[in-house]
């Protein structure tokens, strides 16, 4: 016998899953897993979603209020839909967006189309990221990483070292990390090739 199993999630302490749970039970769910967790939390930090997914068997139906309850991004949601489809598990949303059981033989086609769109989206995101980095390189923008140590502080490090101070003493006096102090001293000691 196939089962309908629900999953409810809300992300803030001001929200409550009670309304979702009630709606899921009204929609025929025999069991509902619910949790309060950020929409950005990975699957490892969503214990109730993990339990819910582990409970589902072939032929069962996973019911959620909206598709965004299943993942952090469009790509993750579509990948999860694809995984569930592969395992023979149906998915239905209460907002009427998707019902793979209702789609019948078209369900794999629709999931495949969504998966293809997710791949396009992933590719576009990667391309935009590369273009952004290239633009920042060309225009001298910030590429991220740690900011460069101020030249004045580097000179202070070198003066203290020349006065015979230890690395740890320099660290304590400048507030820089030991690794940064060591790097500055090494960089100044290495002659610049002409």
Short mmCIF file of C-alpha atoms in Angstrom, two decimals:
data_model
loop_
_atom_site.label_atom_id
_atom_site.label_comp_id
_atom_site.label_asym_id
_atom_site.label_seq_id
_atom_site.Cartn_x
_atom_site.Cartn_y
_atom_site.Cartn_z
CA UNK A 1 0.00 0.00 0.00
CA UNK A 2 1.36 3.40 -0.96
CA UNK A 3 1.71 6.06 1.67
CA UNK A 4 1.63 9.84 1.62
CA UNK A 5 4.33 11.30 3.85
CA UNK A 6 4.62 15.01 4.50
CA UNK A 7 7.51 17.32 5.23
CA UNK A 8 7.07 20.79 6.74
CA UNK A 9 9.77 23.41 7.29
CA UNK A 10 9.89 26.99 8.43
CA UNK A 11 13.02 29.03 8.84
CA UNK A 12 12.53 31.63 11.56
CA UNK A 13 11.68 31.50 15.21
CA UNK A 14 8.72 33.80 14.48
CA UNK A 15 7.18 31.19 12.18
CA UNK A 16 5.57 27.91 13.09
CA UNK A 17 5.16 24.65 11.17
CA UNK A 18 1.75 23.95 12.74
CA UNK A 19 -0.25 25.33 9.79
CA UNK A 20 1.81 23.34 7.28
CA UNK A 21 1.45 20.17 9.36
CA UNK A 22 -2.34 20.64 9.53
CA UNK A 23 -2.54 21.24 5.76
CA UNK A 24 -0.39 18.15 5.06
CA UNK A 25 -2.55 15.94 7.30
CA UNK A 26 -5.69 17.33 5.67
CA UNK A 27 -4.14 16.45 2.28
CA UNK A 28 -3.94 12.79 3.36
CA UNK A 29 -0.45 12.45 4.89
CA UNK A 30 -0.29 9.57 7.37
CA UNK A 31 3.00 10.85 8.81
CA UNK A 32 4.51 14.36 8.79
CA UNK A 33 8.08 15.35 9.57
CA UNK A 34 8.52 18.98 10.63
CA UNK A 35 11.41 21.22 11.63
CA UNK A 36 12.50 24.81 12.09
CA UNK A 37 15.70 25.30 10.13
CA UNK A 38 17.17 27.94 7.85
CA UNK A 39 16.44 27.59 4.16
CA UNK A 40 20.22 27.79 3.63
CA UNK A 41 20.97 24.80 5.87
CA UNK A 42 22.44 21.80 4.04
CA UNK A 43 20.82 18.36 4.23
CA UNK A 44 23.21 17.35 7.05
CA UNK A 45 21.63 20.05 9.23
CA UNK A 46 18.05 19.04 8.40
CA UNK A 47 17.53 15.91 10.49
CA UNK A 48 13.78 15.71 9.89
CA UNK A 49 14.15 15.97 6.10
CA UNK A 50 16.80 13.23 6.24
CA UNK A 51 14.47 11.01 8.31
CA UNK A 52 11.61 11.75 5.94
CA UNK A 53 13.66 10.82 2.86
CA UNK A 54 14.90 7.63 4.57
CA UNK A 55 11.30 6.63 5.40
CA UNK A 56 10.03 6.86 1.81
CA UNK A 57 9.70 3.62 -0.16
CA UNK A 58 9.05 2.98 -3.84
CA UNK A 59 5.48 3.95 -4.69
CA UNK A 60 5.15 6.35 -1.73
CA UNK A 61 4.34 10.02 -2.17
CA UNK A 62 6.23 12.91 -0.59
CA UNK A 63 3.97 15.90 0.01
CA UNK A 64 5.22 19.43 0.75
CA UNK A 65 3.47 22.79 0.84
CA UNK A 66 5.87 24.22 -1.77
CA UNK A 67 8.88 22.85 -3.66
CA UNK A 68 11.30 25.24 -1.90
CA UNK A 69 10.89 23.13 1.26
CA UNK A 70 13.04 20.42 -0.38
CA UNK A 71 16.32 22.32 -0.83
CA UNK A 72 18.47 25.41 -0.61
CA UNK A 73 18.47 26.25 -4.30
CA UNK A 74 16.60 25.52 -7.50
CA UNK A 75 19.34 23.13 -8.53
CA UNK A 76 19.21 21.21 -5.23
CA UNK A 77 15.41 20.96 -5.37
CA UNK A 78 15.43 19.66 -8.94
CA UNK A 79 18.22 17.18 -8.17
CA UNK A 80 16.18 15.91 -5.20
CA UNK A 81 13.10 15.56 -7.42
CA UNK A 82 15.18 13.61 -9.93
CA UNK A 83 16.55 11.30 -7.19
CA UNK A 84 13.06 10.65 -5.85
CA UNK A 85 11.73 9.99 -9.36
CA UNK A 86 14.54 7.47 -9.94
CA UNK A 87 13.55 5.65 -6.73
CA UNK A 88 9.90 5.50 -7.81
CA UNK A 89 8.77 8.02 -5.19
CA UNK A 90 6.10 10.54 -6.22
CA UNK A 91 6.14 14.20 -5.21
CA UNK A 92 3.14 16.49 -4.75
CA UNK A 93 3.00 20.11 -3.65
CA UNK A 94 -0.04 21.58 -1.92
CA UNK A 95 0.24 24.73 -4.06
CA UNK A 96 -0.50 22.58 -7.13
CA UNK A 97 2.82 23.22 -8.89
CA UNK A 98 3.74 19.55 -9.24
CA UNK A 99 2.14 16.15 -8.85
CA UNK A 100 4.33 13.45 -10.38
CA UNK A 101 1.74 10.73 -9.77
CA UNK A 102 -0.82 12.84 -11.63
CA UNK A 103 1.64 13.32 -14.49
CA UNK A 104 1.82 9.55 -14.96
CA UNK A 105 4.21 8.59 -17.77
CA UNK A 106 5.03 12.26 -18.36
CA UNK A 107 6.63 12.61 -14.89
CA UNK A 108 10.13 11.47 -16.00
CA UNK A 109 9.93 13.84 -18.97
CA UNK A 110 8.96 16.81 -16.78
CA UNK A 111 11.66 15.99 -14.19
CA UNK A 112 14.18 15.56 -17.01
CA UNK A 113 13.22 18.95 -18.42
CA UNK A 114 13.56 20.57 -15.00
CA UNK A 115 16.94 18.87 -14.53
CA UNK A 116 18.09 20.24 -17.88
CA UNK A 117 16.96 23.72 -16.88
CA UNK A 118 18.85 23.38 -13.58
CA UNK A 119 22.02 22.47 -15.52
CA UNK A 120 21.57 25.59 -17.66
CA UNK A 121 21.10 27.69 -14.52
CA UNK A 122 24.22 26.17 -12.90
CA UNK A 123 26.22 26.89 -16.06
CA UNK A 124 24.97 30.49 -16.19
CA UNK A 125 25.91 31.04 -12.53
CA UNK A 126 29.43 29.69 -13.15
CA UNK A 127 29.79 31.87 -16.25
CA UNK A 128 28.63 35.00 -14.41
CA UNK A 129 31.07 34.23 -11.57
CA UNK A 130 33.99 33.87 -14.02
CA UNK A 131 33.00 37.09 -15.82
CA UNK A 132 32.81 38.94 -12.50
CA UNK A 133 36.28 37.75 -11.45
CA UNK A 134 37.73 38.71 -14.85
CA UNK A 135 36.12 42.15 -14.66
CA UNK A 136 37.55 42.72 -11.16
CA UNK A 137 40.98 41.61 -12.38
CA UNK A 138 40.86 44.03 -15.34
CA UNK A 139 39.61 46.95 -13.26
CA UNK A 140 41.75 46.29 -10.19
CA UNK A 141 38.77 45.38 -8.02
CA UNK A 142 38.87 43.24 -4.91
CA UNK A 143 39.16 39.52 -5.69
CA UNK A 144 38.48 38.48 -2.12
CA UNK A 145 40.94 36.85 0.22
CA UNK A 146 42.76 38.54 3.06
CA UNK A 147 43.52 42.24 2.68
CA UNK A 148 47.16 43.17 2.18
CA UNK A 149 49.00 44.30 5.31
CA UNK A 150 49.54 48.08 5.37
CA UNK A 151 53.02 49.15 4.30
CA UNK A 152 53.45 51.15 7.52
CA UNK A 153 52.80 48.01 9.59
CA UNK A 154 55.22 46.00 7.41
CA UNK A 155 57.95 48.60 8.06
CA UNK A 156 57.21 48.36 11.80
CA UNK A 157 57.61 44.56 11.63
CA UNK A 158 60.98 44.94 9.88
CA UNK A 159 62.21 47.64 12.32
CA UNK A 160 61.29 45.46 15.32
CA UNK A 161 63.03 42.47 13.74
CA UNK A 162 66.17 44.53 13.06
CA UNK A 163 66.11 45.54 16.74
CA UNK A 164 66.33 41.85 17.60
CA UNK A 165 62.72 41.20 18.59
CA UNK A 166 61.45 37.62 18.27
CA UNK A 167 58.59 36.69 15.94
CA UNK A 168 56.29 36.21 18.92
CA UNK A 169 57.24 39.56 20.41
CA UNK A 170 56.56 41.25 17.06
CA UNK A 171 53.22 39.47 16.87
CA UNK A 172 52.27 40.71 20.33
CA UNK A 173 53.34 44.29 19.58
CA UNK A 174 51.70 44.59 16.15
CA UNK A 175 48.58 42.46 16.57
CA UNK A 176 49.42 40.55 13.38
CA UNK A 177 49.31 36.78 13.23
CA UNK A 178 52.55 34.85 13.58
CA UNK A 179 52.17 33.59 10.00
CA UNK A 180 51.80 37.18 8.70
CA UNK A 181 54.87 38.32 10.65
CA UNK A 182 56.88 35.41 9.21
CA UNK A 183 55.66 36.14 5.67
CA UNK A 184 56.56 39.84 5.88
CA UNK A 185 60.07 39.08 7.16
CA UNK A 186 60.57 36.41 4.51
CA UNK A 187 59.29 38.71 1.71
CA UNK A 188 61.63 41.53 2.76
CA UNK A 189 64.57 39.13 3.04
CA UNK A 190 64.00 37.74 -0.47
CA UNK A 191 65.66 39.95 -3.10
CA UNK A 192 63.35 41.06 -5.89
CA UNK A 193 64.50 39.72 -9.30
CA UNK A 194 65.16 42.45 -11.84
#
